[in-house]
Amino acid sequence: MSKTNPCRNYRYETEHFILRQVRSEDAPALMACYSDPEAVARMNDDNCLRGFLCQTEEDLRAYIAVWQSEDYARPAVIDKSTGEAVGTLEIFGGEIGVLRVDLPTRYESPAVLQELYTLAMEKFPADFPMGAMVTKAPAGAPARRAVLKELGFAGPEEFRGYGDYYRLDCRKLGIAYCGLACCLCSENQSCPGCGQAETPCFETCENFPCAREKGLAGCWECKEFPCGKGMHGSNPRARAFVEFAREYGPEKLIECLERNHRAGVAYHYPGKLTGDYDGLSREEIFELLLNGRREK
């Protein structure tokens, strides 16, 4: 797997499952999934040279070797109750990121699908930045279609000439009024973003009510900026982001932040609210946003 693949740095956990990069030794357990014609019929093999039906462990290990060599992540889904891999997911970022979900028939239930799709919605857009997430759910997978609709995916629709895709806009959290990137925030699984009054910092934030009262999309539209209110008096990163959005637009800010994230520039360090943009001057932040991190 290439050095740019962020999957090596992540381990995901839900109530019933652990997700970590698939390994060759997972092949025996995964045969229950990939030798099951009914399960394979639900898998997304668009743009693949052949389907995923495997007759032998050697066939499956050949697939795993490919999955370990690509720039996107292929985490195995480990059932906590048995400790064995029961299926895999696949995800990669970009303007439109594709999510694949491969599960054996006995795990094709609304409860399991909701648990895994919810994890993907909450974690993958920040760890593998994308403008939108699409995932395939053919007509023969009614449980998937129902769960995706319930979670807010739109579809079915075509994607790159193939049908049965469901789409989720991952940039809906966007940039906060103060300039920070809700779309990349490590707390975004529990926060609806600054577009909602229920955001955790609503009661203490000065920028939120000020911009809302003025009918502004963000502080970058305000004639009084820089005013020193709220985050702009205590967070140089937020102030620089507002200045950048003012000069280049908020979409350009998101684009630069996502590109840098894919290249390993951390918006947040794991478990912290600071990252590679903190401790830099305005000029250094602009340079990092526009040109990325230069090789030393």
mmCIF file of C-alpha atoms in Angstrom:
data_model
loop_
_atom_site.group_PDB
_atom_site.id
_atom_site.type_symbol
_atom_site.label_atom_id
_atom_site.label_comp_id
_atom_site.label_asym_id
_atom_site.label_seq_id
_atom_site.Cartn_x
_atom_site.Cartn_y
_atom_site.Cartn_z
ATOM 1 C CA MET A 1 0.000 0.000 0.000
ATOM 2 C CA SER A 2 1.350 3.397 -0.933
ATOM 3 C CA LYS A 3 2.669 5.757 1.681
ATOM 4 C CA THR A 4 -0.212 8.139 0.971
ATOM 5 C CA ASN A 5 -2.852 5.669 2.068
ATOM 6 C CA PRO A 6 -4.229 7.013 5.365
ATOM 7 C CA CYS A 7 -5.777 3.664 6.259
ATOM 8 C CA ARG A 8 -2.545 2.636 8.012
ATOM 9 C CA ASN A 9 -3.195 5.411 10.522
ATOM 10 C CA TYR A 10 -6.815 4.617 11.311
ATOM 11 C CA ARG A 11 -8.743 1.971 13.174
ATOM 12 C CA TYR A 12 -12.502 2.236 13.385
ATOM 13 C CA GLU A 13 -14.858 0.716 15.909
ATOM 14 C CA THR A 14 -18.631 0.488 16.215
ATOM 15 C CA GLU A 15 -20.787 -1.312 18.752
ATOM 16 C CA HIS A 16 -20.407 -4.673 17.022
ATOM 17 C CA PHE A 17 -17.484 -4.304 14.605
ATOM 18 C CA ILE A 18 -13.853 -3.288 14.302
ATOM 19 C CA LEU A 19 -12.487 -2.079 10.961
ATOM 20 C CA ARG A 20 -8.799 -2.268 10.075
ATOM 21 C CA GLN A 21 -6.917 -2.796 6.832
ATOM 22 C CA VAL A 22 -7.604 -6.188 5.262
ATOM 23 C CA ARG A 23 -4.800 -8.766 5.522
ATOM 24 C CA SER A 24 -3.877 -11.903 3.634
ATOM 25 C CA GLU A 25 -4.595 -13.999 6.715
ATOM 26 C CA ASP A 26 -8.232 -12.826 6.572
ATOM 27 C CA ALA A 27 -8.798 -14.894 3.424
ATOM 28 C CA PRO A 28 -10.141 -18.100 5.068
ATOM 29 C CA ALA A 29 -12.783 -16.213 7.052
ATOM 30 C CA LEU A 30 -13.677 -13.934 4.127
ATOM 31 C CA MET A 31 -14.405 -16.888 1.838
ATOM 32 C CA ALA A 32 -17.890 -17.052 3.408
ATOM 33 C CA CYS A 33 -18.503 -13.645 1.850
ATOM 34 C CA TYR A 34 -16.707 -13.883 -1.489
ATOM 35 C CA SER A 35 -17.754 -17.437 -2.353
ATOM 36 C CA ASP A 36 -21.428 -16.559 -1.801
ATOM 37 C CA PRO A 37 -23.064 -15.820 -5.204
ATOM 38 C CA GLU A 38 -25.955 -14.007 -3.520
ATOM 39 C CA ALA A 39 -23.569 -11.721 -1.637
ATOM 40 C CA VAL A 40 -21.400 -11.146 -4.713
ATOM 41 C CA ALA A 41 -24.495 -10.090 -6.690
ATOM 42 C CA ARG A 42 -24.858 -7.131 -4.302
ATOM 43 C CA MET A 43 -21.214 -6.048 -4.676
ATOM 44 C CA ASN A 44 -20.086 -3.133 -6.796
ATOM 45 C CA ASP A 45 -17.818 -4.434 -9.561
ATOM 46 C CA ASP A 46 -18.252 -1.425 -11.865
ATOM 47 C CA ASN A 47 -14.998 -0.677 -13.733
ATOM 48 C CA CYS A 48 -13.524 -3.980 -12.518
ATOM 49 C CA LEU A 49 -12.086 -6.506 -14.960
ATOM 50 C CA ARG A 50 -14.035 -9.368 -13.368
ATOM 51 C CA GLY A 51 -16.525 -10.006 -10.604
ATOM 52 C CA PHE A 52 -15.607 -10.798 -7.016
ATOM 53 C CA LEU A 53 -16.794 -14.401 -6.853
ATOM 54 C CA CYS A 54 -13.887 -16.467 -5.519
ATOM 55 C CA GLN A 55 -13.705 -20.255 -5.692
ATOM 56 C CA THR A 56 -10.513 -20.671 -3.676
ATOM 57 C CA GLU A 57 -8.557 -18.885 -0.965
ATOM 58 C CA GLU A 58 -5.818 -18.316 -3.535
ATOM 59 C CA ASP A 59 -8.288 -16.332 -5.661
ATOM 60 C CA LEU A 60 -9.213 -14.210 -2.672
ATOM 61 C CA ARG A 61 -5.614 -13.653 -1.596
ATOM 62 C CA ALA A 62 -4.914 -12.322 -5.086
ATOM 63 C CA TYR A 63 -7.648 -9.740 -4.567
ATOM 64 C CA ILE A 64 -6.340 -8.854 -1.111
ATOM 65 C CA ALA A 65 -2.865 -8.297 -2.559
ATOM 66 C CA VAL A 66 -4.364 -5.764 -4.970
ATOM 67 C CA TRP A 67 -6.372 -4.090 -2.217
ATOM 68 C CA GLN A 68 -3.196 -3.702 -0.184
ATOM 69 C CA SER A 69 -1.358 -2.028 -3.053
ATOM 70 C CA GLU A 70 -3.852 0.720 -3.875
ATOM 71 C CA ASP A 71 -4.104 4.317 -2.654
ATOM 72 C CA TYR A 72 -7.567 3.881 -1.180
ATOM 73 C CA ALA A 73 -8.515 1.999 1.965
ATOM 74 C CA ARG A 74 -9.979 -1.509 2.105
ATOM 75 C CA PRO A 75 -10.754 -2.180 5.775
ATOM 76 C CA ALA A 76 -11.870 -5.638 6.834
ATOM 77 C CA VAL A 77 -15.055 -5.743 8.918
ATOM 78 C CA ILE A 78 -14.256 -7.747 12.063
ATOM 79 C CA ASP A 79 -17.173 -9.121 14.057
ATOM 80 C CA LYS A 80 -16.346 -8.481 17.728
ATOM 81 C CA SER A 81 -18.265 -11.562 18.828
ATOM 82 C CA THR A 82 -16.036 -13.933 16.827
ATOM 83 C CA GLY A 83 -12.897 -11.901 16.133
ATOM 84 C CA GLU A 84 -13.084 -12.905 12.450
ATOM 85 C CA ALA A 85 -13.335 -10.860 9.283
ATOM 86 C CA VAL A 86 -16.822 -11.150 7.801
ATOM 87 C CA GLY A 87 -16.554 -8.657 4.920
ATOM 88 C CA THR A 88 -14.783 -5.536 3.714
ATOM 89 C CA LEU A 89 -15.465 -1.914 2.927
ATOM 90 C CA GLU A 90 -13.649 0.201 0.386
ATOM 91 C CA ILE A 91 -13.326 3.978 0.339
ATOM 92 C CA PHE A 92 -11.274 6.629 -1.362
ATOM 93 C CA GLY A 93 -11.632 10.401 -1.380
ATOM 94 C CA GLY A 94 -11.720 13.060 -4.045
ATOM 95 C CA GLU A 95 -14.446 15.240 -5.505
ATOM 96 C CA ILE A 96 -16.649 12.142 -5.427
ATOM 97 C CA GLY A 97 -15.564 9.273 -3.196
ATOM 98 C CA VAL A 98 -16.906 5.765 -3.752
ATOM 99 C CA LEU A 99 -17.903 3.526 -0.842
ATOM 100 C CA ARG A 100 -18.120 -0.220 -1.444
ATOM 101 C CA VAL A 101 -19.712 -2.508 1.144
ATOM 102 C CA ASP A 102 -19.117 -6.275 0.784
ATOM 103 C CA LEU A 103 -21.004 -8.422 3.302
ATOM 104 C CA PRO A 104 -22.120 -12.060 3.407
ATOM 105 C CA THR A 105 -25.837 -12.712 3.199
ATOM 106 C CA ARG A 106 -26.278 -13.415 6.912
ATOM 107 C CA TYR A 107 -24.970 -9.905 7.715
ATOM 108 C CA GLU A 108 -27.179 -8.188 5.142
ATOM 109 C CA SER A 109 -29.580 -6.803 7.737
ATOM 110 C CA PRO A 110 -30.858 -3.244 8.296
ATOM 111 C CA ALA A 111 -29.185 -3.080 11.723
ATOM 112 C CA VAL A 112 -25.728 -4.057 10.423
ATOM 113 C CA LEU A 113 -26.027 -1.874 7.338
ATOM 114 C CA GLN A 114 -27.084 1.146 9.393
ATOM 115 C CA GLU A 115 -24.158 0.620 11.769
ATOM 116 C CA LEU A 116 -21.596 0.468 8.948
ATOM 117 C CA TYR A 117 -23.087 3.181 6.741
ATOM 118 C CA THR A 118 -23.307 5.498 9.761
ATOM 119 C CA LEU A 119 -19.647 4.893 10.529
ATOM 120 C CA ALA A 120 -18.771 5.684 6.918
ATOM 121 C CA MET A 121 -20.778 8.922 7.028
ATOM 122 C CA GLU A 122 -19.257 10.063 10.302
ATOM 123 C CA LYS A 123 -15.602 9.128 9.763
ATOM 124 C CA PHE A 124 -14.681 8.738 6.105
ATOM 125 C CA PRO A 125 -15.370 12.279 4.766
ATOM 126 C CA ALA A 126 -12.822 13.730 7.200
ATOM 127 C CA ASP A 127 -10.240 10.940 6.930
ATOM 128 C CA PHE A 128 -10.578 10.595 3.138
ATOM 129 C CA PRO A 129 -11.785 14.087 2.154
ATOM 130 C CA MET A 130 -14.472 14.107 -0.512
ATOM 131 C CA GLY A 131 -17.051 16.461 -1.872
ATOM 132 C CA ALA A 132 -19.690 13.726 -2.035
ATOM 133 C CA MET A 133 -19.910 10.029 -1.197
ATOM 134 C CA VAL A 134 -21.600 7.561 -3.543
ATOM 135 C CA THR A 135 -22.369 3.907 -2.926
ATOM 136 C CA LYS A 136 -24.122 1.332 -5.064
ATOM 137 C CA ALA A 137 -27.302 -0.423 -3.963
ATOM 138 C CA PRO A 138 -28.853 -2.532 -6.739
ATOM 139 C CA ALA A 139 -32.545 -3.314 -6.871
ATOM 140 C CA GLY A 140 -31.737 -6.758 -5.484
ATOM 141 C CA ALA A 141 -30.527 -5.135 -2.231
ATOM 142 C CA PRO A 142 -33.726 -3.597 -0.795
ATOM 143 C CA ALA A 143 -32.340 -3.395 2.750
ATOM 144 C CA ARG A 144 -29.459 -1.218 1.521
ATOM 145 C CA ARG A 145 -31.771 1.070 -0.390
ATOM 146 C CA ALA A 146 -34.060 1.528 2.602
ATOM 147 C CA VAL A 147 -31.197 2.259 5.029
ATOM 148 C CA LEU A 148 -29.480 4.686 2.647
ATOM 149 C CA LYS A 149 -32.731 6.604 2.155
ATOM 150 C CA GLU A 150 -33.236 6.736 5.911
ATOM 151 C CA LEU A 151 -29.715 8.127 6.387
ATOM 152 C CA GLY A 152 -30.262 10.911 3.876
ATOM 153 C CA PHE A 153 -28.645 9.538 0.708
ATOM 154 C CA ALA A 154 -30.305 10.583 -2.560
ATOM 155 C CA GLY A 155 -30.928 8.052 -5.306
ATOM 156 C CA PRO A 156 -30.927 5.849 -7.163
ATOM 157 C CA GLU A 157 -29.035 7.707 -9.878
ATOM 158 C CA GLU A 158 -26.316 7.161 -12.458
ATOM 159 C CA PHE A 159 -22.629 7.571 -11.691
ATOM 160 C CA ARG A 160 -20.023 7.383 -14.453
ATOM 161 C CA GLY A 161 -22.457 5.574 -16.713
ATOM 162 C CA TYR A 162 -23.547 2.989 -14.133
ATOM 163 C CA GLY A 163 -26.904 2.904 -12.352
ATOM 164 C CA ASP A 164 -28.157 2.174 -8.829
ATOM 165 C CA TYR A 165 -25.970 4.696 -6.971
ATOM 166 C CA TYR A 166 -26.943 6.673 -3.887
ATOM 167 C CA ARG A 167 -25.248 9.987 -3.106
ATOM 168 C CA LEU A 168 -24.518 11.961 0.060
ATOM 169 C CA ASP A 169 -23.222 15.547 0.025
ATOM 170 C CA CYS A 170 -20.225 15.457 2.383
ATOM 171 C CA ARG A 171 -19.490 19.180 2.239
ATOM 172 C CA LYS A 172 -22.798 20.152 3.796
ATOM 173 C CA LEU A 173 -21.045 21.114 7.059
ATOM 174 C CA GLY A 174 -18.768 23.417 5.060
ATOM 175 C CA ILE A 175 -16.839 26.248 6.691
ATOM 176 C CA ALA A 176 -17.973 27.660 10.024
ATOM 177 C CA TYR A 177 -18.899 31.319 10.338
ATOM 178 C CA CYS A 178 -15.599 31.913 12.146
ATOM 179 C CA GLY A 179 -13.563 30.283 9.355
ATOM 180 C CA LEU A 180 -12.841 26.879 10.885
ATOM 181 C CA ALA A 181 -13.573 23.821 8.728
ATOM 182 C CA CYS A 182 -16.615 21.955 10.091
ATOM 183 C CA CYS A 183 -16.258 19.551 7.167
ATOM 184 C CA LEU A 184 -12.874 18.353 8.480
ATOM 185 C CA CYS A 185 -13.477 18.715 12.204
ATOM 186 C CA SER A 186 -12.745 15.639 14.306
ATOM 187 C CA GLU A 187 -15.887 16.386 16.319
ATOM 188 C CA ASN A 188 -18.198 16.385 13.290
ATOM 189 C CA GLN A 189 -19.840 13.071 14.224
ATOM 190 C CA SER A 190 -21.495 14.767 17.206
ATOM 191 C CA CYS A 191 -21.932 18.288 15.807
ATOM 192 C CA PRO A 192 -24.394 19.336 13.080
ATOM 193 C CA GLY A 193 -22.146 22.197 11.986
ATOM 194 C CA CYS A 194 -22.548 25.933 12.267
ATOM 195 C CA GLY A 195 -25.654 25.979 10.115
ATOM 196 C CA GLN A 196 -27.637 24.742 13.128
ATOM 197 C CA ALA A 197 -28.340 26.401 16.474
ATOM 198 C CA GLU A 198 -27.743 23.048 18.194
ATOM 199 C CA THR A 199 -23.995 23.233 17.559
ATOM 200 C CA PRO A 200 -22.130 22.577 20.865
ATOM 201 C CA CYS A 201 -20.430 25.990 20.912
ATOM 202 C CA PHE A 202 -23.616 27.970 20.136
ATOM 203 C CA GLU A 203 -24.067 29.451 23.608
ATOM 204 C CA THR A 204 -20.480 30.714 23.937
ATOM 205 C CA CYS A 205 -19.602 31.609 20.324
ATOM 206 C CA GLU A 206 -19.537 35.312 19.407
ATOM 207 C CA ASN A 207 -19.093 34.787 15.670
ATOM 208 C CA PHE A 208 -22.124 32.523 15.230
ATOM 209 C CA PRO A 209 -24.884 34.927 16.384
ATOM 210 C CA CYS A 210 -23.133 37.962 14.914
ATOM 211 C CA ALA A 211 -22.979 36.507 11.411
ATOM 212 C CA ARG A 212 -26.491 35.060 11.682
ATOM 213 C CA GLU A 213 -27.959 38.415 12.736
ATOM 214 C CA LYS A 214 -26.279 40.108 9.780
ATOM 215 C CA GLY A 215 -27.446 37.423 7.348
ATOM 216 C CA LEU A 216 -23.882 36.521 6.363
ATOM 217 C CA ALA A 217 -22.596 33.166 5.139
ATOM 218 C CA GLY A 218 -19.469 33.768 7.189
ATOM 219 C CA CYS A 219 -17.196 36.402 8.668
ATOM 220 C CA TRP A 220 -15.420 36.669 5.307
ATOM 221 C CA GLU A 221 -18.478 38.592 4.030
ATOM 222 C CA CYS A 222 -18.426 41.106 6.886
ATOM 223 C CA LYS A 223 -17.282 44.682 6.294
ATOM 224 C CA GLU A 224 -16.183 44.922 9.919
ATOM 225 C CA PHE A 225 -13.726 42.031 9.699
ATOM 226 C CA PRO A 226 -11.265 41.820 11.365
ATOM 227 C CA CYS A 227 -13.145 42.780 14.513
ATOM 228 C CA GLY A 228 -11.352 40.536 16.992
ATOM 229 C CA LYS A 229 -14.545 38.850 18.152
ATOM 230 C CA GLY A 230 -14.636 35.246 19.270
ATOM 231 C CA MET A 231 -12.272 32.918 17.449
ATOM 232 C CA HIS A 232 -10.559 35.792 15.649
ATOM 233 C CA GLY A 233 -9.173 37.136 18.874
ATOM 234 C CA SER A 234 -7.834 33.792 20.109
ATOM 235 C CA ASN A 235 -7.249 31.577 17.069
ATOM 236 C CA PRO A 236 -4.839 32.846 14.376
ATOM 237 C CA ARG A 237 -5.702 29.850 12.202
ATOM 238 C CA ALA A 238 -9.402 30.784 12.095
ATOM 239 C CA ARG A 239 -8.566 34.417 11.310
ATOM 240 C CA ALA A 240 -6.232 33.388 8.474
ATOM 241 C CA PHE A 241 -8.855 31.005 7.090
ATOM 242 C CA VAL A 242 -11.409 33.843 7.016
ATOM 243 C CA GLU A 243 -8.920 36.057 5.193
ATOM 244 C CA PHE A 244 -8.256 33.259 2.721
ATOM 245 C CA ALA A 245 -11.999 32.698 2.164
ATOM 246 C CA ARG A 246 -12.423 36.439 1.686
ATOM 247 C CA GLU A 247 -9.755 36.531 -0.990
ATOM 248 C CA TYR A 248 -10.340 33.200 -2.766
ATOM 249 C CA GLY A 249 -13.802 32.063 -1.626
ATOM 250 C CA PRO A 250 -14.870 29.393 0.917
ATOM 251 C CA GLU A 251 -15.025 26.620 -1.718
ATOM 252 C CA LYS A 252 -11.380 27.250 -2.581
ATOM 253 C CA LEU A 253 -10.548 27.031 1.129
ATOM 254 C CA ILE A 254 -12.292 23.642 1.389
ATOM 255 C CA GLU A 255 -10.554 22.441 -1.781
ATOM 256 C CA CYS A 256 -7.102 23.389 -0.446
ATOM 257 C CA LEU A 257 -7.759 21.904 2.997
ATOM 258 C CA GLU A 258 -8.967 18.624 1.485
ATOM 259 C CA ARG A 259 -6.039 18.405 -0.937
ATOM 260 C CA ASN A 260 -3.590 18.981 1.894
ATOM 261 C CA HIS A 261 -5.381 16.451 4.122
ATOM 262 C CA ARG A 262 -4.982 13.786 1.435
ATOM 263 C CA ALA A 263 -1.282 14.676 1.281
ATOM 264 C CA GLY A 264 -0.871 14.216 5.043
ATOM 265 C CA VAL A 265 -1.275 17.799 6.296
ATOM 266 C CA ALA A 266 -3.310 17.411 9.488
ATOM 267 C CA TYR A 267 -6.241 19.731 10.133
ATOM 268 C CA HIS A 268 -6.437 18.113 13.581
ATOM 269 C CA TYR A 269 -3.949 15.810 15.234
ATOM 270 C CA PRO A 270 -5.577 12.603 16.571
ATOM 271 C CA GLY A 271 -7.492 13.410 19.745
ATOM 272 C CA LYS A 272 -6.611 17.118 19.603
ATOM 273 C CA LEU A 273 -8.130 20.305 18.202
ATOM 274 C CA THR A 274 -4.818 21.587 16.857
ATOM 275 C CA GLY A 275 -2.977 20.565 13.723
ATOM 276 C CA ASP A 276 -0.365 21.538 11.166
ATOM 277 C CA TYR A 277 -1.891 24.981 10.571
ATOM 278 C CA ASP A 278 -1.522 26.030 14.202
ATOM 279 C CA GLY A 279 1.561 27.964 15.251
ATOM 280 C CA LEU A 280 2.036 29.364 11.737
ATOM 281 C CA SER A 281 1.896 32.970 10.618
ATOM 282 C CA ARG A 282 -0.797 34.219 8.257
ATOM 283 C CA GLU A 283 1.665 34.139 5.374
ATOM 284 C CA GLU A 284 2.749 30.586 6.216
ATOM 285 C CA ILE A 285 -0.869 29.410 6.382
ATOM 286 C CA PHE A 286 -1.618 30.982 2.980
ATOM 287 C CA GLU A 287 1.486 29.343 1.533
ATOM 288 C CA LEU A 288 0.495 25.957 2.939
ATOM 289 C CA LEU A 289 -3.061 26.297 1.637
ATOM 290 C CA LEU A 290 -2.086 27.409 -1.848
ATOM 291 C CA ASN A 291 0.955 25.262 -2.475
ATOM 292 C CA GLY A 292 0.812 22.386 -0.005
ATOM 293 C CA ARG A 293 3.739 21.225 2.075
ATOM 294 C CA ARG A 294 7.007 21.491 0.226
ATOM 295 C CA GLU A 295 9.412 18.588 0.320
ATOM 296 C CA LYS A 296 12.506 19.298 2.371
#
